[in-house]
């Protein structure tokens, strides 16, 4: 009986360790070196036209050279990628996104990478509905801990006396509307998300405080 119990305990421990290792999130995505040479790419200038067979040299965080592939100089710091048939255009901007809550699985990092994969280089995070989703992604990208789009985050919602979401600042009148904007600004957020049940008086206070904060 004791031997069987001991074997059972060992099996359970091994199973628990295996399950724990299986459930561990992957390592953070590495931020690649900033610099590249894109050869033979078609450059799209929205509303103007397309320019085939172009060479783009990226150094650090800026485009250092852009011109016909046969005339532009090669970069000594980055290897050229032949992208015949590919297109380059200004980064897309998504003005209304919500990142997932921070559950410990680092889903926000995956969402951030998927934006880049689809050409979105800037987003407005319209609200942090539970208080855990916006800051980890915005600050993680800004600090270079993982790749993602520039994120302009509104932080908590600002709503009327019966808010729909838990992470909400309640503003019932103009004074509370101004105080809500002051709090959003003090917490370091980039914008204000005014929600659906605000009164005209509260909206007036929000507008007045937003003008004051610039």
mmCIF file of C-alpha atoms in Angstrom:
data_model
loop_
_atom_site.group_PDB
_atom_site.id
_atom_site.type_symbol
_atom_site.label_atom_id
_atom_site.label_comp_id
_atom_site.label_asym_id
_atom_site.label_seq_id
_atom_site.Cartn_x
_atom_site.Cartn_y
_atom_site.Cartn_z
ATOM 1 C CA UNK A 1 0.000 0.000 0.000
ATOM 2 C CA UNK A 2 2.782 2.448 0.900
ATOM 3 C CA UNK A 3 4.686 1.588 -2.273
ATOM 4 C CA UNK A 4 1.560 2.153 -4.407
ATOM 5 C CA UNK A 5 0.904 5.458 -2.636
ATOM 6 C CA UNK A 6 4.500 6.550 -3.220
ATOM 7 C CA UNK A 7 4.286 5.705 -6.919
ATOM 8 C CA UNK A 8 1.002 7.604 -7.184
ATOM 9 C CA UNK A 9 2.555 10.690 -5.548
ATOM 10 C CA UNK A 10 5.533 10.553 -7.944
ATOM 11 C CA UNK A 11 3.224 10.218 -10.963
ATOM 12 C CA UNK A 12 1.139 13.161 -9.786
ATOM 13 C CA UNK A 13 4.226 15.328 -9.228
ATOM 14 C CA UNK A 14 5.608 14.481 -12.683
ATOM 15 C CA UNK A 15 2.210 15.206 -14.254
ATOM 16 C CA UNK A 16 1.978 18.529 -12.403
ATOM 17 C CA UNK A 17 5.473 19.567 -13.531
ATOM 18 C CA UNK A 18 4.684 18.575 -17.113
ATOM 19 C CA UNK A 19 1.396 20.506 -17.034
ATOM 20 C CA UNK A 20 3.104 23.550 -15.506
ATOM 21 C CA UNK A 21 5.804 23.573 -18.179
ATOM 22 C CA UNK A 22 3.213 23.096 -20.915
ATOM 23 C CA UNK A 23 1.149 26.054 -19.684
ATOM 24 C CA UNK A 24 4.098 28.417 -19.383
ATOM 25 C CA UNK A 25 3.868 31.307 -21.887
ATOM 26 C CA UNK A 26 6.513 31.540 -24.607
ATOM 27 C CA UNK A 27 9.543 33.776 -24.249
ATOM 28 C CA UNK A 28 8.952 37.428 -25.255
ATOM 29 C CA UNK A 29 9.375 38.190 -28.934
ATOM 30 C CA UNK A 30 12.799 39.689 -29.527
ATOM 31 C CA UNK A 31 12.959 43.195 -30.961
ATOM 32 C CA UNK A 32 14.994 42.903 -34.178
ATOM 33 C CA UNK A 33 17.931 45.139 -35.006
ATOM 34 C CA UNK A 34 16.693 48.405 -36.471
ATOM 35 C CA UNK A 35 17.990 48.622 -40.008
ATOM 36 C CA UNK A 36 17.374 47.007 -43.389
ATOM 37 C CA UNK A 37 17.783 47.406 -47.124
ATOM 38 C CA UNK A 38 14.652 46.634 -49.141
ATOM 39 C CA UNK A 39 15.594 45.988 -52.782
ATOM 40 C CA UNK A 40 13.300 46.076 -55.861
ATOM 41 C CA UNK A 41 10.204 46.941 -53.854
ATOM 42 C CA UNK A 42 7.201 48.847 -55.244
ATOM 43 C CA UNK A 43 6.659 51.990 -53.175
ATOM 44 C CA UNK A 44 3.010 53.051 -52.824
ATOM 45 C CA UNK A 45 2.233 56.690 -52.127
ATOM 46 C CA UNK A 46 -1.484 56.693 -51.280
ATOM 47 C CA UNK A 47 -3.519 58.968 -53.538
ATOM 48 C CA UNK A 48 -0.515 59.676 -55.768
ATOM 49 C CA UNK A 49 0.805 56.524 -57.398
ATOM 50 C CA UNK A 50 3.101 53.490 -57.367
ATOM 51 C CA UNK A 51 6.846 53.475 -58.008
ATOM 52 C CA UNK A 52 8.257 50.056 -58.964
ATOM 53 C CA UNK A 53 11.861 48.827 -58.591
ATOM 54 C CA UNK A 54 12.740 51.058 -55.637
ATOM 55 C CA UNK A 55 15.403 50.623 -52.971
ATOM 56 C CA UNK A 56 14.698 51.640 -49.355
ATOM 57 C CA UNK A 57 17.521 51.901 -46.849
ATOM 58 C CA UNK A 58 16.416 51.967 -43.204
ATOM 59 C CA UNK A 59 18.941 53.032 -40.575
ATOM 60 C CA UNK A 60 17.836 53.001 -36.948
ATOM 61 C CA UNK A 61 14.309 54.356 -36.784
ATOM 62 C CA UNK A 62 14.292 56.360 -40.032
ATOM 63 C CA UNK A 63 14.377 55.922 -43.800
ATOM 64 C CA UNK A 64 17.864 57.045 -44.808
ATOM 65 C CA UNK A 65 17.551 56.518 -48.583
ATOM 66 C CA UNK A 66 14.730 56.037 -51.056
ATOM 67 C CA UNK A 67 15.159 55.877 -54.804
ATOM 68 C CA UNK A 68 15.428 53.705 -57.914
ATOM 69 C CA UNK A 69 17.151 50.422 -57.158
ATOM 70 C CA UNK A 70 19.785 50.956 -59.839
ATOM 71 C CA UNK A 71 20.846 54.363 -58.499
ATOM 72 C CA UNK A 72 20.620 54.173 -54.695
ATOM 73 C CA UNK A 73 23.769 53.333 -52.751
ATOM 74 C CA UNK A 74 24.043 50.131 -50.745
ATOM 75 C CA UNK A 75 24.154 50.255 -46.959
ATOM 76 C CA UNK A 76 27.225 48.841 -45.232
ATOM 77 C CA UNK A 77 25.248 48.019 -42.061
ATOM 78 C CA UNK A 78 22.412 45.867 -43.407
ATOM 79 C CA UNK A 79 22.057 43.145 -46.006
ATOM 80 C CA UNK A 80 19.731 43.788 -48.958
ATOM 81 C CA UNK A 81 16.475 41.811 -49.184
ATOM 82 C CA UNK A 82 15.234 41.343 -52.763
ATOM 83 C CA UNK A 83 11.500 41.994 -52.481
ATOM 84 C CA UNK A 84 10.467 41.843 -56.136
ATOM 85 C CA UNK A 85 6.675 41.733 -56.249
ATOM 86 C CA UNK A 86 6.311 43.209 -52.748
ATOM 87 C CA UNK A 87 4.947 46.627 -51.814
ATOM 88 C CA UNK A 88 5.977 49.245 -49.244
ATOM 89 C CA UNK A 89 3.555 51.899 -48.039
ATOM 90 C CA UNK A 90 3.115 54.173 -45.005
ATOM 91 C CA UNK A 91 2.120 52.334 -41.843
ATOM 92 C CA UNK A 92 -1.596 51.934 -41.217
ATOM 93 C CA UNK A 93 -3.248 53.490 -38.154
ATOM 94 C CA UNK A 94 -6.074 51.730 -36.288
ATOM 95 C CA UNK A 95 -8.040 54.324 -34.335
ATOM 96 C CA UNK A 96 -10.097 51.923 -32.185
ATOM 97 C CA UNK A 97 -8.512 48.862 -30.587
ATOM 98 C CA UNK A 98 -8.720 47.034 -27.259
ATOM 99 C CA UNK A 99 -5.862 44.850 -26.063
ATOM 100 C CA UNK A 100 -6.688 41.685 -24.087
ATOM 101 C CA UNK A 101 -6.512 41.636 -20.275
ATOM 102 C CA UNK A 102 -3.207 40.674 -18.677
ATOM 103 C CA UNK A 103 -3.762 37.022 -17.715
ATOM 104 C CA UNK A 104 -0.070 36.123 -17.400
ATOM 105 C CA UNK A 105 -0.040 34.460 -20.831
ATOM 106 C CA UNK A 106 1.335 37.605 -22.529
ATOM 107 C CA UNK A 107 -1.479 37.735 -25.066
ATOM 108 C CA UNK A 108 -0.962 41.488 -25.390
ATOM 109 C CA UNK A 109 2.483 40.879 -26.881
ATOM 110 C CA UNK A 110 0.974 38.543 -29.475
ATOM 111 C CA UNK A 111 -1.734 41.079 -30.363
ATOM 112 C CA UNK A 112 0.931 43.783 -30.716
ATOM 113 C CA UNK A 113 2.988 41.620 -33.081
ATOM 114 C CA UNK A 114 -0.084 40.773 -35.187
ATOM 115 C CA UNK A 115 -0.745 44.478 -35.735
ATOM 116 C CA UNK A 116 2.754 44.854 -37.186
ATOM 117 C CA UNK A 117 2.334 41.702 -39.261
ATOM 118 C CA UNK A 118 -0.665 43.311 -40.959
ATOM 119 C CA UNK A 119 0.988 46.694 -41.529
ATOM 120 C CA UNK A 120 -0.513 48.583 -38.569
ATOM 121 C CA UNK A 121 2.226 50.690 -36.983
ATOM 122 C CA UNK A 122 0.131 52.971 -34.729
ATOM 123 C CA UNK A 123 -3.038 52.343 -32.711
ATOM 124 C CA UNK A 124 -5.378 54.226 -30.418
ATOM 125 C CA UNK A 125 -6.226 51.953 -27.496
ATOM 126 C CA UNK A 126 -9.753 53.216 -26.929
ATOM 127 C CA UNK A 127 -10.148 51.966 -23.349
ATOM 128 C CA UNK A 128 -8.719 49.642 -20.726
ATOM 129 C CA UNK A 129 -11.876 47.844 -19.624
ATOM 130 C CA UNK A 130 -10.361 45.954 -16.688
ATOM 131 C CA UNK A 131 -7.296 48.007 -15.732
ATOM 132 C CA UNK A 132 -4.645 45.481 -16.846
ATOM 133 C CA UNK A 133 -4.509 45.581 -20.640
ATOM 134 C CA UNK A 134 -3.325 48.977 -21.889
ATOM 135 C CA UNK A 135 -0.242 49.916 -19.893
ATOM 136 C CA UNK A 136 1.705 46.618 -20.301
ATOM 137 C CA UNK A 137 1.467 46.805 -24.100
ATOM 138 C CA UNK A 138 1.995 50.546 -24.491
ATOM 139 C CA UNK A 139 4.948 50.711 -22.117
ATOM 140 C CA UNK A 140 6.423 47.380 -23.265
ATOM 141 C CA UNK A 141 6.633 48.627 -26.858
ATOM 142 C CA UNK A 142 7.931 52.061 -25.822
ATOM 143 C CA UNK A 143 10.663 50.484 -23.697
ATOM 144 C CA UNK A 144 11.685 48.073 -26.469
ATOM 145 C CA UNK A 145 10.831 44.900 -24.542
ATOM 146 C CA UNK A 146 8.845 43.447 -27.476
ATOM 147 C CA UNK A 147 7.812 44.632 -30.967
ATOM 148 C CA UNK A 148 4.490 46.328 -31.553
ATOM 149 C CA UNK A 149 2.782 49.450 -32.873
ATOM 150 C CA UNK A 150 2.966 52.833 -31.203
ATOM 151 C CA UNK A 151 0.044 52.860 -28.808
ATOM 152 C CA UNK A 152 -1.859 55.964 -27.722
ATOM 153 C CA UNK A 153 -3.929 54.704 -24.799
ATOM 154 C CA UNK A 154 -7.026 56.268 -23.209
ATOM 155 C CA UNK A 155 -6.850 54.305 -19.964
ATOM 156 C CA UNK A 156 -10.125 53.946 -18.016
ATOM 157 C CA UNK A 157 -13.491 54.791 -19.523
ATOM 158 C CA UNK A 158 -15.308 57.929 -18.410
ATOM 159 C CA UNK A 159 -19.063 57.294 -18.157
ATOM 160 C CA UNK A 160 -22.247 58.292 -16.386
ATOM 161 C CA UNK A 161 -23.640 57.080 -13.044
ATOM 162 C CA UNK A 162 -24.459 53.536 -14.222
ATOM 163 C CA UNK A 163 -21.283 52.422 -16.042
ATOM 164 C CA UNK A 164 -21.304 49.262 -18.123
ATOM 165 C CA UNK A 165 -17.661 48.356 -17.495
ATOM 166 C CA UNK A 166 -15.938 47.952 -14.104
ATOM 167 C CA UNK A 167 -12.812 50.025 -14.833
ATOM 168 C CA UNK A 168 -14.710 53.293 -15.283
ATOM 169 C CA UNK A 169 -14.460 56.799 -13.867
ATOM 170 C CA UNK A 170 -17.960 58.053 -13.093
ATOM 171 C CA UNK A 171 -18.777 61.636 -14.070
ATOM 172 C CA UNK A 172 -22.290 62.826 -13.186
ATOM 173 C CA UNK A 173 -21.848 66.554 -13.828
ATOM 174 C CA UNK A 174 -19.424 69.135 -15.222
ATOM 175 C CA UNK A 175 -17.227 69.208 -12.111
ATOM 176 C CA UNK A 176 -16.835 65.437 -12.078
ATOM 177 C CA UNK A 177 -16.195 65.503 -15.833
ATOM 178 C CA UNK A 178 -13.301 67.911 -15.316
ATOM 179 C CA UNK A 179 -11.997 65.853 -12.394
ATOM 180 C CA UNK A 180 -12.106 62.694 -14.534
ATOM 181 C CA UNK A 181 -9.955 64.277 -17.232
ATOM 182 C CA UNK A 182 -7.537 65.598 -14.601
ATOM 183 C CA UNK A 183 -7.176 62.048 -13.261
ATOM 184 C CA UNK A 184 -6.643 60.545 -16.728
ATOM 185 C CA UNK A 185 -3.942 63.127 -17.420
ATOM 186 C CA UNK A 186 -2.290 62.638 -14.013
ATOM 187 C CA UNK A 187 -2.080 58.884 -14.605
ATOM 188 C CA UNK A 188 -0.165 59.491 -17.829
ATOM 189 C CA UNK A 189 -2.746 58.411 -20.392
ATOM 190 C CA UNK A 190 -2.755 59.844 -23.903
ATOM 191 C CA UNK A 191 -6.461 60.441 -24.558
ATOM 192 C CA UNK A 192 -9.915 60.374 -22.955
ATOM 193 C CA UNK A 193 -12.594 57.798 -23.780
ATOM 194 C CA UNK A 194 -16.007 59.384 -23.126
ATOM 195 C CA UNK A 195 -18.691 56.687 -23.042
ATOM 196 C CA UNK A 196 -22.372 56.551 -23.921
ATOM 197 C CA UNK A 197 -24.364 57.565 -20.834
ATOM 198 C CA UNK A 198 -22.649 60.865 -20.009
ATOM 199 C CA UNK A 199 -24.910 63.875 -19.570
ATOM 200 C CA UNK A 200 -24.406 67.036 -21.642
ATOM 201 C CA UNK A 201 -23.154 68.775 -18.482
ATOM 202 C CA UNK A 202 -20.531 66.094 -17.835
ATOM 203 C CA UNK A 203 -19.428 66.211 -21.478
ATOM 204 C CA UNK A 204 -19.054 69.975 -21.206
ATOM 205 C CA UNK A 205 -16.737 69.539 -18.218
ATOM 206 C CA UNK A 206 -14.730 66.848 -20.025
ATOM 207 C CA UNK A 207 -14.347 69.079 -23.065
ATOM 208 C CA UNK A 208 -13.290 72.047 -20.955
ATOM 209 C CA UNK A 209 -10.661 70.038 -19.055
ATOM 210 C CA UNK A 210 -9.383 68.393 -22.228
ATOM 211 C CA UNK A 211 -8.807 71.816 -23.768
ATOM 212 C CA UNK A 212 -6.957 72.863 -20.641
ATOM 213 C CA UNK A 213 -4.636 69.844 -20.817
ATOM 214 C CA UNK A 214 -4.026 70.361 -24.520
#
